[in-house]
Amino acid sequence: MDPLTWTGGLSLLNYPLMLVAALLLVGILIQIVMSFFVAASTPTVNADGTLTQNAGLMGTIGTGVRMLLLAVIALVVLYIIGGALMGPDAGIVGGMSRQLLPVWIALIVLFAVSIKFKRKLGLYGKLFDSTVGMIGFGLVMFWVIAGVMAGVFDMLVTHDTLSQSSGMKNKLPGTPLRGAEDADYQWFLLGGDNLARDVFSRLFEGAWIVVYIAPIATLFAFMVGITLGLPAGYYGGRLDTVLSFLANLILAFPVILLFYLLVTPEIRATGIPSYMAGVLFIFPLIFFGVLLNSRYYTQPKIRTPLLIVVLGIMAWAYLSLISNEGTFVTNERYTIPGLPAALDWIPMPPEILVVFVSVVFVNSITVFRIVRGLALDIKTRDYVAAAQTRGEGPWYIMLWEILPNARGPLIVDFCLRIGYTTILLGTLGFFGLGLESESPDWGTTINSGRRLLALYPHVAMAPALALLSLVLGLNLLADGLREESLKD
């Protein structure tokens, strides 16, 4: 069986794509250079009072760049559609497009439904009025959907991520699998690594680890930061002084070094990360308990059963998260009994728990400072004074008056912080900290491929480009949300 080329039967599209991409790059460079010498166009006031924007030279260049960008996107879509239809006959691109067909279908359905009902979806719907926001959202959702399908449903991977195939060590992308049976996938689409494992399968299996840890850990960090930052900014006084001092004390230590220390084997052996998990993971219970109690305080018939159900489920989840296969803390020196193994219903391996706790701890401090600053500003607004006049309690004002009006900056920071967390996870994996060495996460894969980067760059380049595209998508999504939240 012959090796696959990159585009196979779609090679006729290669030259138009290279030409349009080169023109787009030249147009962007011209646009940047001209911005230093040509003044921005000013609007003209018409007789009826309306404004007309003069295109001018910069406007013409900008229009050309946008058209070239749309042409590049159109050609990429042609590659994807043609590849999905032709499969491996369209080379490596076709094989990957066919394998990722469930992802393309899910993205099309998601975009179609979102655009159709965007006027009813609030800030999320307004995101589809921003080109930058849509591109970022598409990149992020591609990896989220692909990660879930590969990691949870095992739909995208072509080979087992830990299986070694004879004769496939460091093989280039598109190499046919030796001795493949009819039931096996016939190629290593992105080649083999230094242990003869399929890079394509490990890439998408590793995506699940990233989309599983980064958003949820960031969400936990926000709950910690909001729960502490709102009262610090609203009450002020000694509470604010003490909490701000502790936050500044932690931030005075280099964050990246602090992150490394928390995941080192020596610190893990002391049980400190497990005890930190016991403290940090209780904040979601506090947050939702106070949130529901403040909202339904005057309706005890609704409040009491709601709190019992919600807090009961969350307490069960809390005990499962901090438990490690039936024990609260397990290391070489001691074991503290915890939950029975049958009740440990949320899988949280020790290496993931350590990384999770580290991300929550590091990010919660900066979230606290942001929320505190927003609370200090918003608590002086008229609607807060009106709520105080109505006799509303402090926590009702903080959670139902101040927090909703701070959602714009917090949503933007949430997206940016997920990107920051993704980079941290990749950095940890690159240095061999946190997750186990066989893990297919992108950082670990980059680290294993860097030793032979000059000879076999495909092993490290695939996860590196995946990490780049996900973080780029998160940044573009944050920019789109920021623009739309300012219009709101």
Short mmCIF file of C-alpha atoms in Angstrom, two decimals:
data_model
loop_
_atom_site.label_atom_id
_atom_site.label_comp_id
_atom_site.label_asym_id
_atom_site.label_seq_id
_atom_site.Cartn_x
_atom_site.Cartn_y
_atom_site.Cartn_z
CA MET A 1 0.00 0.00 0.00
CA ASP A 2 1.38 3.39 -1.00
CA PRO A 3 1.86 6.22 1.52
CA LEU A 4 -0.65 9.05 1.43
CA THR A 5 0.31 12.48 0.14
CA TRP A 6 -1.04 15.53 1.96
CA THR A 7 -3.82 16.43 -0.48
CA GLY A 8 -4.05 13.54 -2.95
CA GLY A 9 -6.88 14.16 -5.40
CA LEU A 10 -7.36 17.70 -4.07
CA SER A 11 -3.89 18.83 -5.15
CA LEU A 12 -5.45 21.17 -7.76
CA LEU A 13 -6.51 23.44 -4.87
CA ASN A 14 -2.97 23.80 -3.54
CA TYR A 15 -1.79 26.53 -5.90
CA PRO A 16 -4.90 28.76 -5.55
CA LEU A 17 -4.64 28.45 -1.76
CA MET A 18 -0.94 29.37 -1.71
CA LEU A 19 -1.56 32.32 -4.05
CA VAL A 20 -4.49 33.70 -2.06
CA ALA A 21 -2.69 33.15 1.26
CA ALA A 22 0.38 35.00 -0.05
CA LEU A 23 -1.77 37.91 -1.26
CA LEU A 24 -3.54 38.02 2.12
CA LEU A 25 -0.21 38.20 3.93
CA VAL A 26 1.01 40.99 1.62
CA GLY A 27 -2.29 42.87 2.11
CA ILE A 28 -2.02 42.67 5.89
CA LEU A 29 1.58 43.93 5.79
CA ILE A 30 0.57 46.82 3.52
CA GLN A 31 -2.32 47.64 5.84
CA ILE A 32 0.03 47.75 8.84
CA VAL A 33 2.61 49.91 7.05
CA MET A 34 0.03 52.31 5.60
CA SER A 35 -1.55 52.84 9.00
CA PHE A 36 1.58 54.78 10.02
CA PHE A 37 1.34 57.20 7.11
CA VAL A 38 -2.32 57.51 6.12
CA ALA A 39 -4.78 59.18 8.47
CA ALA A 40 -7.95 57.33 9.33
CA SER A 41 -10.99 58.29 7.29
CA THR A 42 -13.48 60.65 8.88
CA PRO A 43 -17.27 60.42 8.48
CA THR A 44 -19.14 63.01 6.40
CA VAL A 45 -22.32 64.59 7.71
CA ASN A 46 -25.10 64.47 5.10
CA ALA A 47 -27.82 67.09 4.68
CA ASP A 48 -30.37 64.88 6.43
CA GLY A 49 -28.12 64.48 9.45
CA THR A 50 -26.90 60.96 8.66
CA LEU A 51 -23.23 59.98 8.55
CA THR A 52 -21.37 58.50 5.61
CA GLN A 53 -18.01 56.84 6.18
CA ASN A 54 -15.44 57.74 3.52
CA ALA A 55 -13.67 54.59 2.42
CA GLY A 56 -10.41 56.23 1.29
CA LEU A 57 -7.22 54.26 0.64
CA MET A 58 -7.24 52.44 3.98
CA GLY A 59 -10.86 51.44 3.49
CA THR A 60 -10.09 49.99 0.06
CA ILE A 61 -7.13 48.02 1.43
CA GLY A 62 -9.25 46.77 4.32
CA THR A 63 -11.98 45.60 1.93
CA GLY A 64 -9.39 43.74 -0.14
CA VAL A 65 -7.96 42.03 2.94
CA ARG A 66 -11.44 40.93 4.05
CA MET A 67 -12.19 39.51 0.61
CA LEU A 68 -8.88 37.61 0.56
CA LEU A 69 -9.60 36.24 4.04
CA LEU A 70 -13.02 35.02 2.89
CA ALA A 71 -11.34 33.41 -0.14
CA VAL A 72 -8.89 31.54 2.13
CA ILE A 73 -11.76 30.35 4.32
CA ALA A 74 -13.72 29.24 1.24
CA LEU A 75 -10.76 27.21 -0.04
CA VAL A 76 -10.25 25.57 3.36
CA VAL A 77 -13.94 24.65 3.40
CA LEU A 78 -13.51 23.09 -0.06
CA TYR A 79 -10.62 20.99 1.29
CA ILE A 80 -12.80 19.82 4.19
CA ILE A 81 -15.85 19.02 2.05
CA GLY A 82 -13.83 17.35 -0.69
CA GLY A 83 -11.80 15.42 1.86
CA ALA A 84 -14.90 14.22 3.71
CA LEU A 85 -16.39 12.98 0.43
CA MET A 86 -13.23 11.40 -1.01
CA GLY A 87 -11.65 10.09 2.19
CA PRO A 88 -8.05 8.82 1.87
CA ASP A 89 -8.24 9.36 -1.89
CA ALA A 90 -7.78 13.03 -0.99
CA GLY A 91 -4.61 12.20 0.93
CA ILE A 92 -3.93 12.90 4.58
CA VAL A 93 -6.27 15.89 4.54
CA GLY A 94 -9.03 13.71 3.13
CA GLY A 95 -8.44 10.97 5.68
CA MET A 96 -8.61 13.41 8.57
CA SER A 97 -11.66 15.18 7.13
CA ARG A 98 -13.50 11.87 6.76
CA GLN A 99 -12.50 10.81 10.28
CA LEU A 100 -13.67 14.15 11.70
CA LEU A 101 -17.01 14.07 9.86
CA PRO A 102 -19.04 13.86 13.14
CA VAL A 103 -17.29 17.03 14.33
CA TRP A 104 -18.14 18.91 11.13
CA ILE A 105 -21.78 17.85 11.38
CA ALA A 106 -21.99 18.93 15.04
CA LEU A 107 -20.41 22.31 14.23
CA ILE A 108 -22.81 22.94 11.34
CA VAL A 109 -25.83 22.11 13.50
CA LEU A 110 -24.53 24.26 16.36
CA PHE A 111 -23.90 27.28 14.14
CA ALA A 112 -27.20 26.89 12.27
CA VAL A 113 -29.28 26.73 15.45
CA SER A 114 -27.32 29.53 17.14
CA ILE A 115 -27.62 31.90 14.15
CA LYS A 116 -31.33 31.16 13.72
CA PHE A 117 -32.15 31.94 17.36
CA LYS A 118 -29.38 34.44 18.07
CA ARG A 119 -31.80 37.27 18.92
CA LYS A 120 -33.16 35.17 21.78
CA LEU A 121 -29.83 34.03 23.20
CA GLY A 122 -28.57 37.23 24.85
CA LEU A 123 -24.83 37.89 24.78
CA TYR A 124 -24.14 34.46 23.26
CA GLY A 125 -26.44 35.26 20.35
CA LYS A 126 -24.84 38.65 19.81
CA LEU A 127 -21.50 36.89 19.45
CA PHE A 128 -22.61 35.80 15.96
CA ASP A 129 -22.71 39.45 14.86
CA SER A 130 -18.91 39.58 15.32
CA THR A 131 -16.72 37.95 12.66
CA VAL A 132 -13.81 37.68 15.08
CA GLY A 133 -16.04 36.17 17.75
CA MET A 134 -17.48 33.59 15.31
CA ILE A 135 -14.01 32.48 14.19
CA GLY A 136 -12.86 32.15 17.78
CA PHE A 137 -16.03 30.32 18.77
CA GLY A 138 -15.61 27.93 15.85
CA LEU A 139 -12.01 27.09 16.79
CA VAL A 140 -12.89 26.55 20.45
CA MET A 141 -15.96 24.44 19.75
CA PHE A 142 -14.03 22.34 17.23
CA TRP A 143 -11.64 21.19 19.94
CA VAL A 144 -14.37 20.88 22.58
CA ILE A 145 -16.53 18.67 20.35
CA ALA A 146 -13.54 16.70 19.06
CA GLY A 147 -12.24 16.19 22.59
CA VAL A 148 -15.60 14.94 23.86
CA MET A 149 -16.12 12.62 20.89
CA ALA A 150 -12.61 11.20 21.12
CA GLY A 151 -12.23 11.02 24.90
CA VAL A 152 -15.75 10.06 25.95
CA PHE A 153 -17.31 8.29 22.97
CA ASP A 154 -14.12 6.97 21.30
CA MET A 155 -15.42 8.06 17.89
CA LEU A 156 -12.48 9.77 16.18
CA VAL A 157 -9.38 7.83 17.11
CA THR A 158 -8.05 5.39 14.49
CA HIS A 159 -5.79 3.34 16.82
CA ASP A 160 -5.35 2.76 20.53
CA THR A 161 -3.33 5.63 22.00
CA LEU A 162 -1.02 3.33 23.99
CA SER A 163 -0.64 0.50 21.45
CA GLN A 164 2.71 0.19 19.70
CA SER A 165 2.72 -0.94 16.07
CA SER A 166 5.64 -2.84 14.64
CA GLY A 167 7.76 -0.86 12.21
CA MET A 168 5.91 2.46 12.80
CA LYS A 169 8.46 4.17 15.03
CA ASN A 170 8.89 7.83 13.97
CA LYS A 171 7.18 7.14 10.63
CA LEU A 172 6.09 10.16 8.61
CA PRO A 173 2.43 11.22 8.20
CA GLY A 174 0.45 9.05 5.79
CA THR A 175 2.57 5.93 6.30
CA PRO A 176 0.55 2.72 5.76
CA LEU A 177 0.27 0.43 8.75
CA ARG A 178 2.32 -2.74 8.39
CA GLY A 179 0.38 -5.96 8.72
CA ALA A 180 -2.94 -4.13 9.04
CA GLU A 181 -6.01 -6.35 8.96
CA ASP A 182 -9.26 -5.43 7.26
CA ALA A 183 -10.75 -4.16 10.52
CA ASP A 184 -7.78 -1.88 11.23
CA TYR A 185 -7.37 1.63 9.94
CA GLN A 186 -4.82 1.39 7.16
CA TRP A 187 -2.67 4.46 7.85
CA PHE A 188 -1.06 6.53 10.57
CA LEU A 189 -2.53 9.82 9.33
CA LEU A 190 -0.12 12.02 11.27
CA GLY A 191 2.67 9.48 11.55
CA GLY A 192 4.08 7.57 14.49
CA ASP A 193 5.96 8.80 17.56
CA ASN A 194 9.19 7.49 19.07
CA LEU A 195 7.27 4.59 20.67
CA ALA A 196 5.44 3.67 17.42
CA ARG A 197 2.10 5.08 18.61
CA ASP A 198 -0.40 6.87 16.36
CA VAL A 199 0.06 10.65 16.63
CA PHE A 200 -3.41 11.40 15.21
CA SER A 201 -5.21 9.33 17.83
CA ARG A 202 -3.09 10.72 20.67
CA LEU A 203 -3.71 14.26 19.44
CA PHE A 204 -7.49 14.01 19.76
CA GLU A 205 -7.41 11.84 22.86
CA GLY A 206 -5.21 14.54 24.43
CA ALA A 207 -7.73 17.21 23.42
CA TRP A 208 -10.20 15.66 25.86
CA ILE A 209 -7.74 16.07 28.74
CA VAL A 210 -7.32 19.77 27.91
CA VAL A 211 -11.03 20.56 27.46
CA TYR A 212 -11.83 18.52 30.56
CA ILE A 213 -9.40 20.14 32.97
CA ALA A 214 -8.99 23.75 31.81
CA PRO A 215 -12.63 25.01 31.71
CA ILE A 216 -13.79 23.20 34.85
CA ALA A 217 -10.73 24.23 36.84
CA THR A 218 -11.21 27.82 35.67
CA LEU A 219 -14.89 27.65 36.70
CA PHE A 220 -13.91 26.46 40.17
CA ALA A 221 -11.35 29.26 40.39
CA PHE A 222 -14.06 31.79 39.53
CA MET A 223 -16.34 30.44 42.25
CA VAL A 224 -13.54 30.82 44.79
CA GLY A 225 -12.64 34.31 43.56
CA ILE A 226 -16.26 35.50 43.42
CA THR A 227 -17.16 34.08 46.84
CA LEU A 228 -14.23 35.93 48.44
CA GLY A 229 -14.00 38.98 46.16
CA LEU A 230 -17.62 40.16 46.44
CA PRO A 231 -17.68 40.54 50.25
CA ALA A 232 -14.16 42.02 50.24
CA GLY A 233 -15.22 44.76 47.82
CA TYR A 234 -18.71 45.29 49.23
CA TYR A 235 -17.95 45.34 52.95
CA GLY A 236 -14.40 46.73 52.81
CA GLY A 237 -12.81 47.35 56.19
CA ARG A 238 -10.80 44.67 57.94
CA LEU A 239 -12.18 41.85 55.83
CA ASP A 240 -10.94 43.54 52.68
CA THR A 241 -7.59 44.33 54.28
CA VAL A 242 -6.96 40.75 55.42
CA LEU A 243 -8.06 39.08 52.18
CA SER A 244 -6.19 41.57 50.00
CA PHE A 245 -3.04 41.13 52.08
CA LEU A 246 -3.19 37.33 51.69
CA ALA A 247 -3.81 37.68 47.94
CA ASN A 248 -0.88 40.08 47.53
CA LEU A 249 1.30 37.78 49.62
CA ILE A 250 0.59 34.84 47.31
CA LEU A 251 0.99 36.93 44.16
CA ALA A 252 4.36 38.18 45.41
CA PHE A 253 5.63 34.66 44.83
CA PRO A 254 6.29 33.89 41.13
CA VAL A 255 3.10 32.23 39.91
CA ILE A 256 4.70 29.80 37.50
CA LEU A 257 7.21 28.66 40.15
CA LEU A 258 4.39 28.26 42.66
CA PHE A 259 2.53 26.16 40.11
CA TYR A 260 5.56 23.94 39.60
CA LEU A 261 6.06 23.48 43.33
CA LEU A 262 2.50 22.28 43.86
CA VAL A 263 2.85 19.45 41.33
CA THR A 264 6.29 18.17 42.30
CA PRO A 265 6.36 14.63 43.74
CA GLU A 266 7.84 15.87 47.04
CA ILE A 267 4.92 18.22 47.70
CA ARG A 268 2.43 15.58 46.57
CA ALA A 269 3.89 13.10 49.03
CA THR A 270 3.05 15.41 51.95
CA GLY A 271 -0.67 15.33 51.11
CA ILE A 272 -0.86 19.13 50.80
CA PRO A 273 -2.68 19.10 47.40
CA SER A 274 -5.36 16.78 48.82
CA TYR A 275 -5.97 19.08 51.79
CA MET A 276 -6.04 22.07 49.45
CA ALA A 277 -8.67 20.24 47.41
CA GLY A 278 -10.72 19.79 50.56
CA VAL A 279 -10.68 23.57 51.13
CA LEU A 280 -10.98 24.88 47.58
CA PHE A 281 -13.67 22.47 46.39
CA ILE A 282 -16.05 23.48 49.17
CA PHE A 283 -16.43 27.00 47.73
CA PRO A 284 -18.95 25.92 45.04
CA LEU A 285 -21.18 24.61 47.84
CA ILE A 286 -20.89 27.93 49.65
CA PHE A 287 -21.51 29.89 46.45
CA PHE A 288 -24.64 28.03 45.37
CA GLY A 289 -25.95 27.77 48.93
CA VAL A 290 -25.74 31.54 49.44
CA LEU A 291 -26.98 32.21 45.90
CA LEU A 292 -30.18 30.17 46.30
CA ASN A 293 -30.77 31.23 49.89
CA SER A 294 -30.52 34.93 49.07
CA ARG A 295 -32.80 34.55 46.04
CA TYR A 296 -35.58 32.56 47.74
CA TYR A 297 -35.16 33.81 51.30
CA THR A 298 -38.75 35.07 51.44
CA GLN A 299 -40.11 31.83 49.93
CA PRO A 300 -39.17 29.10 52.43
CA LYS A 301 -41.40 26.48 50.77
CA ILE A 302 -39.25 26.72 47.66
CA ARG A 303 -35.95 27.53 49.32
CA THR A 304 -35.73 24.62 51.76
CA PRO A 305 -36.31 21.67 49.37
CA LEU A 306 -34.24 23.36 46.67
CA LEU A 307 -31.29 23.80 49.03
CA ILE A 308 -31.60 20.21 50.27
CA VAL A 309 -31.54 18.76 46.75
CA VAL A 310 -28.87 21.04 45.25
CA LEU A 311 -26.52 21.02 48.24
CA GLY A 312 -27.04 17.29 48.77
CA ILE A 313 -25.93 16.50 45.21
CA MET A 314 -23.06 18.97 45.41
CA ALA A 315 -21.91 17.59 48.77
CA TRP A 316 -21.87 14.10 47.25
CA ALA A 317 -19.83 15.41 44.32
CA TYR A 318 -17.52 17.24 46.74
CA LEU A 319 -16.81 14.09 48.75
CA SER A 320 -16.23 12.14 45.55
CA LEU A 321 -13.79 14.74 44.20
CA ILE A 322 -11.64 14.86 47.31
CA SER A 323 -11.73 11.09 47.73
CA ASN A 324 -9.11 8.98 46.00
CA GLU A 325 -10.38 5.42 45.48
CA GLY A 326 -11.98 5.25 48.90
CA THR A 327 -9.39 7.27 50.80
CA PHE A 328 -9.19 10.99 51.46
CA VAL A 329 -5.38 11.10 51.40
CA THR A 330 -3.07 8.39 50.15
CA ASN A 331 0.71 8.50 50.08
CA GLU A 332 3.70 6.49 51.15
CA ARG A 333 3.44 7.41 54.82
CA TYR A 334 -0.21 7.39 55.81
CA THR A 335 -3.75 6.82 54.69
CA ILE A 336 -6.81 8.62 56.05
CA PRO A 337 -10.07 6.72 55.49
CA GLY A 338 -12.56 8.51 53.29
CA LEU A 339 -15.50 7.51 51.11
CA PRO A 340 -16.27 3.89 50.29
CA ALA A 341 -15.10 3.17 46.76
CA ALA A 342 -18.69 2.57 45.62
CA LEU A 343 -19.57 6.19 46.40
CA ASP A 344 -16.55 7.59 44.57
CA TRP A 345 -18.61 8.32 41.43
CA ILE A 346 -16.50 11.13 39.88
CA PRO A 347 -13.19 9.80 38.49
CA MET A 348 -10.31 12.01 39.64
CA PRO A 349 -6.94 10.26 39.37
CA PRO A 350 -4.28 11.62 41.75
CA GLU A 351 -2.18 13.19 39.00
CA ILE A 352 -5.20 15.05 37.58
CA LEU A 353 -6.33 16.10 41.06
CA VAL A 354 -2.95 17.73 41.71
CA VAL A 355 -3.02 19.67 38.43
CA PHE A 356 -6.67 20.62 39.00
CA VAL A 357 -6.01 21.97 42.49
CA SER A 358 -2.94 23.87 41.32
CA VAL A 359 -4.88 25.59 38.53
CA VAL A 360 -7.74 26.52 40.86
CA PHE A 361 -5.42 27.91 43.53
CA VAL A 362 -3.27 29.97 41.17
CA ASN A 363 -6.17 31.43 39.19
CA SER A 364 -8.52 32.12 42.12
CA ILE A 365 -6.19 34.80 43.50
CA THR A 366 -6.27 36.94 40.37
CA VAL A 367 -10.02 36.38 39.97
CA PHE A 368 -10.45 37.61 43.55
CA ARG A 369 -8.66 40.85 42.73
CA ILE A 370 -10.76 41.43 39.59
CA VAL A 371 -14.06 40.75 41.37
CA ARG A 372 -13.06 42.91 44.33
CA GLY A 373 -12.27 45.84 42.03
CA LEU A 374 -15.57 45.47 40.18
CA ALA A 375 -17.51 45.29 43.46
CA LEU A 376 -15.82 48.45 44.74
CA ASP A 377 -16.96 50.29 41.62
CA ILE A 378 -20.47 48.88 41.18
CA LYS A 379 -21.55 49.16 44.83
CA THR A 380 -21.72 52.95 44.41
CA ARG A 381 -24.31 52.74 41.60
CA ASP A 382 -27.89 53.93 42.02
CA TYR A 383 -29.49 50.51 41.55
CA VAL A 384 -27.45 49.16 44.46
CA ALA A 385 -28.67 52.03 46.63
CA ALA A 386 -32.23 51.27 45.50
CA ALA A 387 -31.83 47.63 46.54
CA GLN A 388 -30.51 48.71 49.93
CA THR A 389 -33.50 51.01 50.32
CA ARG A 390 -35.86 48.09 49.57
CA GLY A 391 -34.28 46.26 52.49
CA GLU A 392 -32.46 43.59 50.48
CA GLY A 393 -29.74 41.66 52.29
CA PRO A 394 -26.04 42.12 51.56
CA TRP A 395 -25.62 38.77 49.79
CA TYR A 396 -28.70 39.40 47.62
CA ILE A 397 -27.20 42.72 46.55
CA MET A 398 -23.80 41.16 45.88
CA LEU A 399 -25.06 38.15 43.91
CA TRP A 400 -28.16 39.55 42.20
CA GLU A 401 -27.30 43.21 41.70
CA ILE A 402 -23.50 43.57 41.56
CA LEU A 403 -22.50 40.25 39.98
CA PRO A 404 -24.88 40.39 36.95
CA ASN A 405 -23.65 43.89 36.13
CA ALA A 406 -20.04 42.67 36.23
CA ARG A 407 -20.68 39.79 33.82
CA GLY A 408 -19.07 41.44 30.77
CA PRO A 409 -15.53 41.75 32.15
CA LEU A 410 -15.83 38.42 33.97
CA ILE A 411 -16.91 36.51 30.85
CA VAL A 412 -14.03 37.96 28.86
CA ASP A 413 -11.57 37.15 31.65
CA PHE A 414 -13.01 33.62 31.88
CA CYS A 415 -12.21 32.94 28.22
CA LEU A 416 -8.73 34.43 28.49
CA ARG A 417 -8.07 32.50 31.69
CA ILE A 418 -9.00 29.20 30.05
CA GLY A 419 -6.36 29.96 27.42
CA TYR A 420 -3.84 30.80 30.13
CA THR A 421 -4.70 27.56 31.92
CA THR A 422 -4.31 25.59 28.68
CA ILE A 423 -0.82 27.02 28.24
CA LEU A 424 0.01 26.14 31.85
CA LEU A 425 -1.13 22.56 31.33
CA GLY A 426 0.98 22.32 28.20
CA THR A 427 3.97 23.79 30.03
CA LEU A 428 3.61 21.32 32.89
CA GLY A 429 3.38 18.42 30.49
CA PHE A 430 6.42 19.71 28.61
CA PHE A 431 8.48 19.63 31.82
CA GLY A 432 7.12 16.20 32.76
CA LEU A 433 5.19 17.48 35.78
CA GLY A 434 1.62 16.75 36.79
CA LEU A 435 0.23 14.12 34.41
CA GLU A 436 1.87 10.73 33.89
CA SER A 437 4.44 10.30 31.14
CA GLU A 438 2.18 8.05 29.00
CA SER A 439 -0.57 10.68 28.97
CA PRO A 440 -1.57 11.84 25.47
CA ASP A 441 -2.02 15.44 26.64
CA TRP A 442 -0.46 17.97 24.33
CA GLY A 443 2.31 19.16 26.64
CA THR A 444 3.58 15.66 27.34
CA THR A 445 3.42 14.80 23.63
CA ILE A 446 5.40 17.92 22.69
CA ASN A 447 7.99 17.04 25.31
CA SER A 448 8.37 13.47 24.01
CA GLY A 449 8.75 14.71 20.43
CA ARG A 450 11.15 17.58 21.01
CA ARG A 451 14.22 15.35 21.31
CA LEU A 452 13.95 14.37 17.63
CA LEU A 453 12.48 17.65 16.42
CA ALA A 454 15.15 18.20 13.76
CA LEU A 455 14.58 14.76 12.19
CA TYR A 456 10.89 14.04 12.87
CA PRO A 457 9.09 17.33 13.51
CA HIS A 458 5.58 15.88 13.00
CA VAL A 459 5.46 14.34 16.49
CA ALA A 460 5.77 17.68 18.28
CA MET A 461 4.30 19.96 15.62
CA ALA A 462 0.81 18.39 15.63
CA PRO A 463 0.06 19.02 19.35
CA ALA A 464 1.88 22.37 19.23
CA LEU A 465 -0.35 23.61 16.40
CA ALA A 466 -3.41 22.23 18.21
CA LEU A 467 -2.47 24.14 21.36
CA LEU A 468 -1.84 27.27 19.29
CA SER A 469 -5.22 27.05 17.55
CA LEU A 470 -7.16 26.49 20.79
CA VAL A 471 -5.54 29.40 22.61
CA LEU A 472 -5.95 31.62 19.52
CA GLY A 473 -9.63 30.67 19.40
CA LEU A 474 -10.09 31.53 23.07
CA ASN A 475 -8.45 34.92 22.59
CA LEU A 476 -10.58 35.71 19.53
CA LEU A 477 -13.69 34.55 21.40
CA ALA A 478 -12.80 36.85 24.30
CA ASP A 479 -12.33 39.77 21.88
CA GLY A 480 -15.73 39.10 20.31
CA LEU A 481 -17.45 38.87 23.68
CA ARG A 482 -15.76 42.06 24.83
CA GLU A 483 -16.96 43.97 21.76
CA GLU A 484 -20.52 42.74 22.12
CA SER A 485 -20.63 43.28 25.89
CA LEU A 486 -19.57 46.92 25.39
CA LYS A 487 -22.50 47.37 23.00
CA ASP A 488 -24.89 45.83 25.50
#
